[in-house]
Amino acid sequence: MEINEQLKNGLIVSCQALDDEPLHSSFIMGRMALAAKMAGAVGIRANTVNDIREIKKNIDLPVIGIIKKDFENSQVYITPTMKEIDDLVGVGAEIIATDATNSKRPKNEGIEDFYKEIREKYPNIKLMADCSTLEEAVRADKLGFDYIGTTLVGYTPQSKDDKIDADDFKILKEIIESCDHPVIAEGNIDQPEKAKRVLELGAFTVVVGGAITRPQNIAKKFVDCINSLNK
């Protein structure tokens, strides 16, 4: 089945656990991805070569691969350089996502130059642009990214006052209306009703992460609600 046909109108589950999180383990992420597939997910978003390799041992769903890496004097941490692109190509990620915002990149490289560099080396890989504003999404669309994501809405200085679900997903609707490439809804979609709504609005597919795969976050919602009784 062609990848777009497989992903359209479905749920992609983000299976990630960073170094300081209790589920940090490639084995656990592999089992998490298997559980997502059993639930009916159509794809997985995953971080690091080791996690992706383990996930691919467990399932045959398409993987959106990223590598999170911090660089001094740069705000970009999602697949920031060609080294991470090379590693994700090597592990067989079907789609590679990278920060496509206006934020400062390593070596002051702009997204236009980075995109060109990727395409010159890997003309046929599918690329997803993780964006935080309408302007960034439109630019990524014109550059030729295969998928436009709302991943970073609210997480960058230029979008710190924005919320993906504000005003019935106003920014998502604007991005969908302004872009020719498929738009992937991602970021703070923490309820099944929200996931359904973004698809109704025309999103190509939806990514849900912490609401499914980060038990410490899920448990905290219950704890906070219960603790409110004592205030």
mmCIF file of C-alpha atoms in Angstrom:
data_model
loop_
_atom_site.group_PDB
_atom_site.id
_atom_site.type_symbol
_atom_site.label_atom_id
_atom_site.label_comp_id
_atom_site.label_asym_id
_atom_site.label_seq_id
_atom_site.Cartn_x
_atom_site.Cartn_y
_atom_site.Cartn_z
ATOM 1 C CA MET A 1 0.000 0.000 0.000
ATOM 2 C CA GLU A 2 1.305 3.465 -0.906
ATOM 3 C CA ILE A 3 2.342 5.390 2.202
ATOM 4 C CA ASN A 4 -0.081 8.295 1.759
ATOM 5 C CA GLU A 5 -2.977 5.896 1.304
ATOM 6 C CA GLN A 6 -1.920 4.089 4.472
ATOM 7 C CA LEU A 7 -1.615 7.241 6.602
ATOM 8 C CA LYS A 8 -4.588 9.286 5.389
ATOM 9 C CA ASN A 9 -7.261 9.947 8.042
ATOM 10 C CA GLY A 10 -5.527 7.716 10.561
ATOM 11 C CA LEU A 11 -3.751 7.953 13.898
ATOM 12 C CA ILE A 12 0.031 8.149 14.155
ATOM 13 C CA VAL A 13 1.283 7.461 17.672
ATOM 14 C CA SER A 14 4.434 9.222 18.844
ATOM 15 C CA CYS A 15 6.465 6.712 20.852
ATOM 16 C CA GLN A 16 9.209 8.688 22.581
ATOM 17 C CA ALA A 17 10.836 8.724 25.988
ATOM 18 C CA LEU A 18 13.770 11.037 26.698
ATOM 19 C CA ASP A 19 16.757 10.239 28.894
ATOM 20 C CA ASP A 20 15.150 11.543 32.090
ATOM 21 C CA GLU A 21 11.812 9.770 31.594
ATOM 22 C CA PRO A 22 10.887 6.474 33.301
ATOM 23 C CA LEU A 23 10.123 4.613 30.054
ATOM 24 C CA HIS A 24 13.422 5.558 28.394
ATOM 25 C CA SER A 25 14.287 2.283 26.656
ATOM 26 C CA SER A 26 14.362 1.172 23.036
ATOM 27 C CA PHE A 27 12.807 -2.138 24.081
ATOM 28 C CA ILE A 28 9.904 -0.355 25.764
ATOM 29 C CA MET A 29 9.357 1.940 22.776
ATOM 30 C CA GLY A 30 9.265 -1.118 20.536
ATOM 31 C CA ARG A 31 6.532 -2.654 22.681
ATOM 32 C CA MET A 32 4.729 0.690 22.861
ATOM 33 C CA ALA A 33 4.686 0.815 19.063
ATOM 34 C CA LEU A 34 3.338 -2.732 18.934
ATOM 35 C CA ALA A 35 0.544 -1.760 21.344
ATOM 36 C CA ALA A 36 -0.245 1.246 19.121
ATOM 37 C CA LYS A 37 -0.484 -0.985 16.071
ATOM 38 C CA MET A 38 -2.750 -3.402 17.932
ATOM 39 C CA ALA A 39 -5.009 -0.453 18.753
ATOM 40 C CA GLY A 40 -5.261 0.467 15.071
ATOM 41 C CA ALA A 41 -2.582 3.130 14.610
ATOM 42 C CA VAL A 42 -1.447 3.627 11.012
ATOM 43 C CA GLY A 43 2.049 4.937 11.764
ATOM 44 C CA ILE A 44 4.601 5.750 14.438
ATOM 45 C CA ARG A 45 6.703 8.831 15.154
ATOM 46 C CA ALA A 46 9.939 7.950 16.929
ATOM 47 C CA ASN A 47 13.182 9.487 18.147
ATOM 48 C CA THR A 48 16.715 8.039 17.806
ATOM 49 C CA VAL A 49 18.200 5.357 15.603
ATOM 50 C CA ASN A 50 18.066 2.738 18.359
ATOM 51 C CA ASP A 51 14.367 3.277 19.052
ATOM 52 C CA ILE A 52 13.465 3.210 15.362
ATOM 53 C CA ARG A 53 15.471 0.056 14.777
ATOM 54 C CA GLU A 54 13.721 -1.679 17.690
ATOM 55 C CA ILE A 55 10.299 -0.441 16.580
ATOM 56 C CA LYS A 56 10.879 -1.841 13.098
ATOM 57 C CA LYS A 57 11.580 -5.252 14.644
ATOM 58 C CA ASN A 58 8.101 -5.215 16.158
ATOM 59 C CA ILE A 59 5.897 -3.633 13.502
ATOM 60 C CA ASP A 60 5.694 -2.895 9.793
ATOM 61 C CA LEU A 61 3.994 0.501 10.007
ATOM 62 C CA PRO A 62 5.555 3.629 8.438
ATOM 63 C CA VAL A 63 7.816 5.536 10.824
ATOM 64 C CA ILE A 64 8.274 9.295 10.993
ATOM 65 C CA GLY A 65 11.850 9.448 12.240
ATOM 66 C CA ILE A 66 13.484 12.259 14.168
ATOM 67 C CA ILE A 67 16.649 12.691 16.180
ATOM 68 C CA LYS A 68 16.536 15.232 18.975
ATOM 69 C CA LYS A 69 19.922 16.832 19.566
ATOM 70 C CA ASP A 70 20.839 20.034 21.370
ATOM 71 C CA PHE A 71 23.419 22.417 19.945
ATOM 72 C CA GLU A 72 24.965 25.375 21.721
ATOM 73 C CA ASN A 73 23.602 28.702 20.488
ATOM 74 C CA SER A 74 20.781 27.055 18.527
ATOM 75 C CA GLN A 75 17.093 26.715 19.343
ATOM 76 C CA VAL A 76 16.616 23.909 16.816
ATOM 77 C CA TYR A 77 16.770 20.394 18.251
ATOM 78 C CA ILE A 78 14.601 18.232 15.967
ATOM 79 C CA THR A 79 16.852 16.667 13.306
ATOM 80 C CA PRO A 80 18.982 19.816 13.137
ATOM 81 C CA THR A 81 21.859 18.786 10.822
ATOM 82 C CA MET A 82 22.750 16.485 7.938
ATOM 83 C CA LYS A 83 24.337 14.020 10.379
ATOM 84 C CA GLU A 84 20.891 13.270 11.818
ATOM 85 C CA ILE A 85 19.382 13.077 8.328
ATOM 86 C CA ASP A 86 22.053 10.555 7.293
ATOM 87 C CA ASP A 87 21.401 8.442 10.386
ATOM 88 C CA LEU A 88 17.633 8.397 9.819
ATOM 89 C CA VAL A 89 18.053 7.441 6.164
ATOM 90 C CA GLY A 90 20.393 4.668 7.291
ATOM 91 C CA VAL A 91 17.866 3.195 9.723
ATOM 92 C CA GLY A 92 15.107 3.227 7.113
ATOM 93 C CA ALA A 93 12.677 5.857 8.411
ATOM 94 C CA GLU A 94 9.937 6.195 5.799
ATOM 95 C CA ILE A 95 9.475 9.893 6.598
ATOM 96 C CA ILE A 96 12.066 12.200 8.159
ATOM 97 C CA ALA A 97 10.877 15.208 10.149
ATOM 98 C CA THR A 98 12.970 18.283 10.832
ATOM 99 C CA ASP A 99 12.444 21.659 12.477
ATOM 100 C CA ALA A 100 11.362 24.032 9.706
ATOM 101 C CA THR A 101 10.827 27.105 11.883
ATOM 102 C CA ASN A 102 12.465 30.512 11.855
ATOM 103 C CA SER A 103 14.446 29.545 14.951
ATOM 104 C CA LYS A 104 18.221 29.793 14.872
ATOM 105 C CA ARG A 105 19.820 26.651 13.415
ATOM 106 C CA PRO A 106 23.322 25.292 14.022
ATOM 107 C CA LYS A 107 25.924 27.257 12.035
ATOM 108 C CA ASN A 108 23.235 29.885 11.322
ATOM 109 C CA GLU A 109 21.987 27.780 8.414
ATOM 110 C CA GLY A 110 18.536 28.722 7.141
ATOM 111 C CA ILE A 111 15.844 26.166 6.404
ATOM 112 C CA GLU A 112 16.063 26.974 2.685
ATOM 113 C CA ASP A 113 19.735 25.992 2.521
ATOM 114 C CA PHE A 114 19.186 22.955 4.730
ATOM 115 C CA TYR A 115 16.289 21.727 2.592
ATOM 116 C CA LYS A 116 18.370 22.154 -0.570
ATOM 117 C CA GLU A 117 21.252 20.234 0.995
ATOM 118 C CA ILE A 118 18.947 17.353 1.950
ATOM 119 C CA ARG A 119 17.331 17.152 -1.481
ATOM 120 C CA GLU A 120 20.669 17.207 -3.288
ATOM 121 C CA LYS A 121 21.833 14.157 -1.337
ATOM 122 C CA TYR A 122 18.502 12.360 -0.927
ATOM 123 C CA PRO A 123 16.131 13.511 -3.695
ATOM 124 C CA ASN A 124 13.538 10.809 -3.069
ATOM 125 C CA ILE A 125 13.096 10.703 0.708
ATOM 126 C CA LYS A 126 9.858 11.987 2.201
ATOM 127 C CA LEU A 127 10.324 15.027 4.428
ATOM 128 C CA MET A 128 8.045 16.492 7.086
ATOM 129 C CA ALA A 129 8.364 20.121 8.162
ATOM 130 C CA ASP A 130 7.796 20.706 11.883
ATOM 131 C CA CYS A 131 6.426 24.264 11.968
ATOM 132 C CA SER A 132 5.157 26.693 14.598
ATOM 133 C CA THR A 133 3.493 29.484 12.578
ATOM 134 C CA LEU A 134 1.445 29.934 9.439
ATOM 135 C CA GLU A 135 4.324 31.786 7.796
ATOM 136 C CA GLU A 136 6.719 28.906 8.445
ATOM 137 C CA ALA A 137 4.221 26.370 7.126
ATOM 138 C CA VAL A 138 3.667 28.304 3.892
ATOM 139 C CA ARG A 139 7.420 28.625 3.357
ATOM 140 C CA ALA A 140 7.967 24.896 3.927
ATOM 141 C CA ASP A 141 5.129 24.105 1.528
ATOM 142 C CA LYS A 142 6.673 26.269 -1.186
ATOM 143 C CA LEU A 143 10.092 24.711 -0.608
ATOM 144 C CA GLY A 144 8.579 21.316 -1.363
ATOM 145 C CA PHE A 145 8.319 19.459 1.951
ATOM 146 C CA ASP A 146 6.127 16.395 1.464
ATOM 147 C CA TYR A 147 4.217 17.001 4.698
ATOM 148 C CA ILE A 148 3.581 20.125 6.739
ATOM 149 C CA GLY A 149 3.282 19.587 10.503
ATOM 150 C CA THR A 150 1.937 21.801 13.288
ATOM 151 C CA THR A 151 4.310 20.079 15.718
ATOM 152 C CA LEU A 152 5.917 23.182 17.195
ATOM 153 C CA VAL A 153 2.947 25.545 17.553
ATOM 154 C CA GLY A 154 3.347 27.132 20.989
ATOM 155 C CA TYR A 155 6.874 25.814 21.495
ATOM 156 C CA THR A 156 8.925 28.562 19.831
ATOM 157 C CA PRO A 157 9.439 32.215 20.786
ATOM 158 C CA GLN A 158 7.504 33.297 17.701
ATOM 159 C CA SER A 159 4.522 31.094 18.636
ATOM 160 C CA LYS A 160 4.662 31.152 22.447
ATOM 161 C CA ASP A 161 1.231 32.778 22.718
ATOM 162 C CA ASP A 162 -0.415 30.335 20.297
ATOM 163 C CA LYS A 163 -2.239 27.077 20.993
ATOM 164 C CA ILE A 164 -2.967 24.536 18.302
ATOM 165 C CA ASP A 165 -6.518 23.983 19.574
ATOM 166 C CA ALA A 166 -7.425 27.646 20.146
ATOM 167 C CA ASP A 167 -10.593 28.910 18.415
ATOM 168 C CA ASP A 168 -11.453 25.462 17.064
ATOM 169 C CA PHE A 169 -7.947 24.918 15.650
ATOM 170 C CA LYS A 170 -7.800 28.277 13.883
ATOM 171 C CA ILE A 171 -4.097 28.047 12.978
ATOM 172 C CA LEU A 172 -4.516 24.521 11.649
ATOM 173 C CA LYS A 173 -7.383 25.637 9.423
ATOM 174 C CA GLU A 174 -5.290 28.541 8.103
ATOM 175 C CA ILE A 175 -2.368 26.231 7.351
ATOM 176 C CA ILE A 176 -4.594 23.709 5.565
ATOM 177 C CA GLU A 177 -6.144 26.475 3.460
ATOM 178 C CA SER A 178 -2.726 27.948 2.586
ATOM 179 C CA CYS A 179 -0.708 24.812 1.779
ATOM 180 C CA ASP A 180 -0.796 22.420 -1.158
ATOM 181 C CA HIS A 181 1.006 19.551 0.568
ATOM 182 C CA PRO A 182 -0.701 17.319 3.164
ATOM 183 C CA VAL A 183 -0.923 18.864 6.626
ATOM 184 C CA ILE A 184 -0.243 16.644 9.633
ATOM 185 C CA ALA A 185 -1.906 17.841 12.838
ATOM 186 C CA GLU A 186 0.384 17.401 15.825
ATOM 187 C CA GLY A 187 0.914 19.025 19.197
ATOM 188 C CA ASN A 188 -1.262 19.010 22.319
ATOM 189 C CA ILE A 189 -3.970 16.913 20.694
ATOM 190 C CA ASP A 190 -4.703 15.196 23.970
ATOM 191 C CA GLN A 191 -8.274 13.954 23.585
ATOM 192 C CA PRO A 192 -9.909 11.584 21.078
ATOM 193 C CA GLU A 193 -12.460 14.276 20.227
ATOM 194 C CA LYS A 194 -9.665 16.661 19.231
ATOM 195 C CA ALA A 195 -8.070 14.027 17.016
ATOM 196 C CA LYS A 196 -11.402 13.478 15.292
ATOM 197 C CA ARG A 197 -11.951 17.220 14.913
ATOM 198 C CA VAL A 198 -8.640 17.945 13.158
ATOM 199 C CA LEU A 199 -9.437 15.271 10.589
ATOM 200 C CA GLU A 200 -12.895 16.769 10.082
ATOM 201 C CA LEU A 201 -11.186 20.097 9.404
ATOM 202 C CA GLY A 202 -9.077 18.572 6.637
ATOM 203 C CA ALA A 203 -5.851 17.465 8.282
ATOM 204 C CA PHE A 204 -4.256 14.618 6.341
ATOM 205 C CA THR A 205 -3.520 12.606 9.478
ATOM 206 C CA VAL A 206 -2.996 13.228 13.190
ATOM 207 C CA VAL A 207 -0.101 12.537 15.552
ATOM 208 C CA VAL A 208 -0.769 11.953 19.246
ATOM 209 C CA GLY A 209 2.052 11.406 21.698
ATOM 210 C CA GLY A 210 2.062 12.168 25.400
ATOM 211 C CA ALA A 211 -1.656 11.552 25.861
ATOM 212 C CA ILE A 212 -1.021 7.923 24.879
ATOM 213 C CA THR A 213 2.618 7.091 25.552
ATOM 214 C CA ARG A 214 3.752 9.154 28.556
ATOM 215 C CA PRO A 215 2.154 7.581 31.639
ATOM 216 C CA GLN A 216 3.680 10.145 33.994
ATOM 217 C CA ASN A 217 1.769 12.877 32.137
ATOM 218 C CA ILE A 218 -1.434 10.869 32.044
ATOM 219 C CA ALA A 219 -1.251 10.053 35.749
ATOM 220 C CA LYS A 220 -0.525 13.689 36.644
ATOM 221 C CA LYS A 221 -3.855 14.793 35.145
ATOM 222 C CA PHE A 222 -5.647 12.431 37.496
ATOM 223 C CA VAL A 223 -3.527 13.521 40.466
ATOM 224 C CA ASP A 224 -4.047 17.228 39.774
ATOM 225 C CA CYS A 225 -7.795 16.739 39.467
ATOM 226 C CA ILE A 226 -7.966 14.768 42.711
ATOM 227 C CA ASN A 227 -5.733 17.260 44.535
ATOM 228 C CA SER A 228 -8.064 20.083 43.530
ATOM 229 C CA LEU A 229 -10.513 18.668 46.091
ATOM 230 C CA ASN A 230 -8.112 19.701 48.845
ATOM 231 C CA LYS A 231 -7.804 23.320 47.820
#
